[in-house]
Amino acid sequence: MRVAILALEGSVLSAISGLTDIFWITNKAVAGSPAYAARFPQAPFETVIVSADGAPVWDAEGRLIHIDSSFKAAGKIDVVIAPGMLLGQDLLTCSPLINTPRC
């Protein structure tokens, strides 16, 4: 199953990385169990972090989030997850796009 994790300006980096970790750990648990590994010869989950244009985005603390793909280039996706975000100029530490005070 291909899982797209949506990253927008103001996303919370720990929410994104936490989701990728959960799917990665699940894949490891499946591979480590003979009963499940036989049912899933390949990792059951593939995550891709996506943004609108495929470019990195600023998180709520002013750090860049690495992006794997744009929406369009991501290909077939089975599930899209929109993790936690802080939206609004008063909540963002640094965002060059909306000219927050700390930039």
Short mmCIF file of C-alpha atoms in Angstrom, two decimals:
data_model
loop_
_atom_site.label_atom_id
_atom_site.label_comp_id
_atom_site.label_asym_id
_atom_site.label_seq_id
_atom_site.Cartn_x
_atom_site.Cartn_y
_atom_site.Cartn_z
CA MET A 1 0.00 0.00 0.00
CA ARG A 2 1.43 3.38 -1.02
CA VAL A 3 0.86 6.03 1.63
CA ALA A 4 1.37 9.72 0.82
CA ILE A 5 2.09 11.95 3.78
CA LEU A 6 1.18 15.52 2.99
CA ALA A 7 3.68 18.23 3.92
CA LEU A 8 2.53 21.84 3.74
CA GLU A 9 3.98 25.08 5.01
CA GLY A 10 3.47 24.95 8.79
CA SER A 11 3.50 21.16 9.07
CA VAL A 12 4.79 19.70 12.33
CA LEU A 13 7.93 17.74 11.46
CA SER A 14 7.48 15.24 14.30
CA ALA A 15 4.01 14.36 13.01
CA ILE A 16 5.44 13.56 9.57
CA SER A 17 8.47 11.64 10.83
CA GLY A 18 6.33 9.82 13.40
CA LEU A 19 4.04 8.54 10.67
CA THR A 20 6.92 7.39 8.46
CA ASP A 21 8.45 5.64 11.49
CA ILE A 22 5.20 3.82 12.28
CA PHE A 23 4.96 2.41 8.76
CA TRP A 24 8.69 1.54 8.69
CA ILE A 25 8.44 -0.28 12.05
CA THR A 26 5.32 -2.11 10.85
CA ASN A 27 7.19 -3.28 7.74
CA LYS A 28 10.04 -4.53 9.96
CA ALA A 29 7.61 -6.36 12.27
CA VAL A 30 5.90 -8.04 9.31
CA ALA A 31 9.24 -9.09 7.81
CA GLY A 32 10.35 -10.50 11.19
CA SER A 33 7.30 -12.71 11.62
CA PRO A 34 7.37 -15.92 9.57
CA ALA A 35 3.55 -16.10 9.49
CA TYR A 36 3.15 -12.55 8.19
CA ALA A 37 6.26 -12.55 6.00
CA ALA A 38 4.81 -15.45 4.01
CA ARG A 39 1.64 -13.42 3.37
CA PHE A 40 3.57 -10.25 2.49
CA PRO A 41 6.69 -11.12 0.46
CA GLN A 42 7.26 -7.39 -0.07
CA ALA A 43 6.91 -4.64 2.53
CA PRO A 44 3.19 -3.93 2.89
CA PHE A 45 3.68 -0.15 3.24
CA GLU A 46 5.60 2.38 1.19
CA THR A 47 5.54 5.97 2.37
CA VAL A 48 6.20 9.05 0.30
CA ILE A 49 6.29 12.59 1.67
CA VAL A 50 4.64 14.90 -0.84
CA SER A 51 4.25 18.63 -1.36
CA ALA A 52 2.38 20.47 -4.08
CA ASP A 53 5.45 21.04 -6.27
CA GLY A 54 7.94 18.55 -4.81
CA ALA A 55 10.04 21.30 -3.21
CA PRO A 56 10.93 21.33 0.49
CA VAL A 57 8.54 23.21 2.79
CA TRP A 58 9.12 25.10 6.04
CA ASP A 59 7.84 23.41 9.17
CA ALA A 60 6.23 25.29 12.06
CA GLU A 61 9.63 25.82 13.73
CA GLY A 62 11.36 27.18 10.65
CA ARG A 63 13.13 23.98 9.55
CA LEU A 64 13.00 22.63 6.02
CA ILE A 65 11.14 19.37 5.52
CA HIS A 66 12.61 17.01 2.94
CA ILE A 67 10.09 16.06 0.26
CA ASP A 68 10.13 12.85 -1.80
CA SER A 69 7.80 13.92 -4.58
CA SER A 70 5.20 16.34 -5.86
CA PHE A 71 1.54 15.33 -5.83
CA LYS A 72 1.59 14.78 -9.57
CA ALA A 73 4.85 12.82 -9.76
CA ALA A 74 3.98 10.55 -6.80
CA GLY A 75 2.08 8.14 -9.01
CA LYS A 76 -0.64 5.85 -7.70
CA ILE A 77 -1.34 6.49 -4.03
CA ASP A 78 -3.70 4.36 -1.94
CA VAL A 79 -3.99 6.61 1.10
CA VAL A 80 -3.22 10.29 1.78
CA ILE A 81 -2.56 11.39 5.34
CA ALA A 82 -2.56 15.06 6.37
CA PRO A 83 -0.63 15.16 9.67
CA GLY A 84 -0.64 17.93 12.27
CA MET A 85 0.01 21.50 11.14
CA LEU A 86 0.17 24.96 12.65
CA LEU A 87 -1.43 27.26 10.14
CA GLY A 88 -1.44 31.01 10.48
CA GLN A 89 1.22 33.68 10.72
CA ASP A 90 0.95 33.95 14.51
CA LEU A 91 1.77 30.24 14.98
CA LEU A 92 4.74 29.85 12.65
CA THR A 93 8.28 30.49 13.88
CA CYS A 94 9.74 31.22 10.46
CA SER A 95 8.16 31.17 7.05
CA PRO A 96 9.69 33.16 4.20
CA LEU A 97 6.53 32.66 2.18
CA ILE A 98 4.35 34.63 4.58
CA ASN A 99 7.12 36.83 6.05
CA THR A 100 6.86 35.84 9.69
CA PRO A 101 8.70 38.08 12.15
CA ARG A 102 11.50 35.64 13.08
CA CYS A 103 12.87 35.12 9.56
#
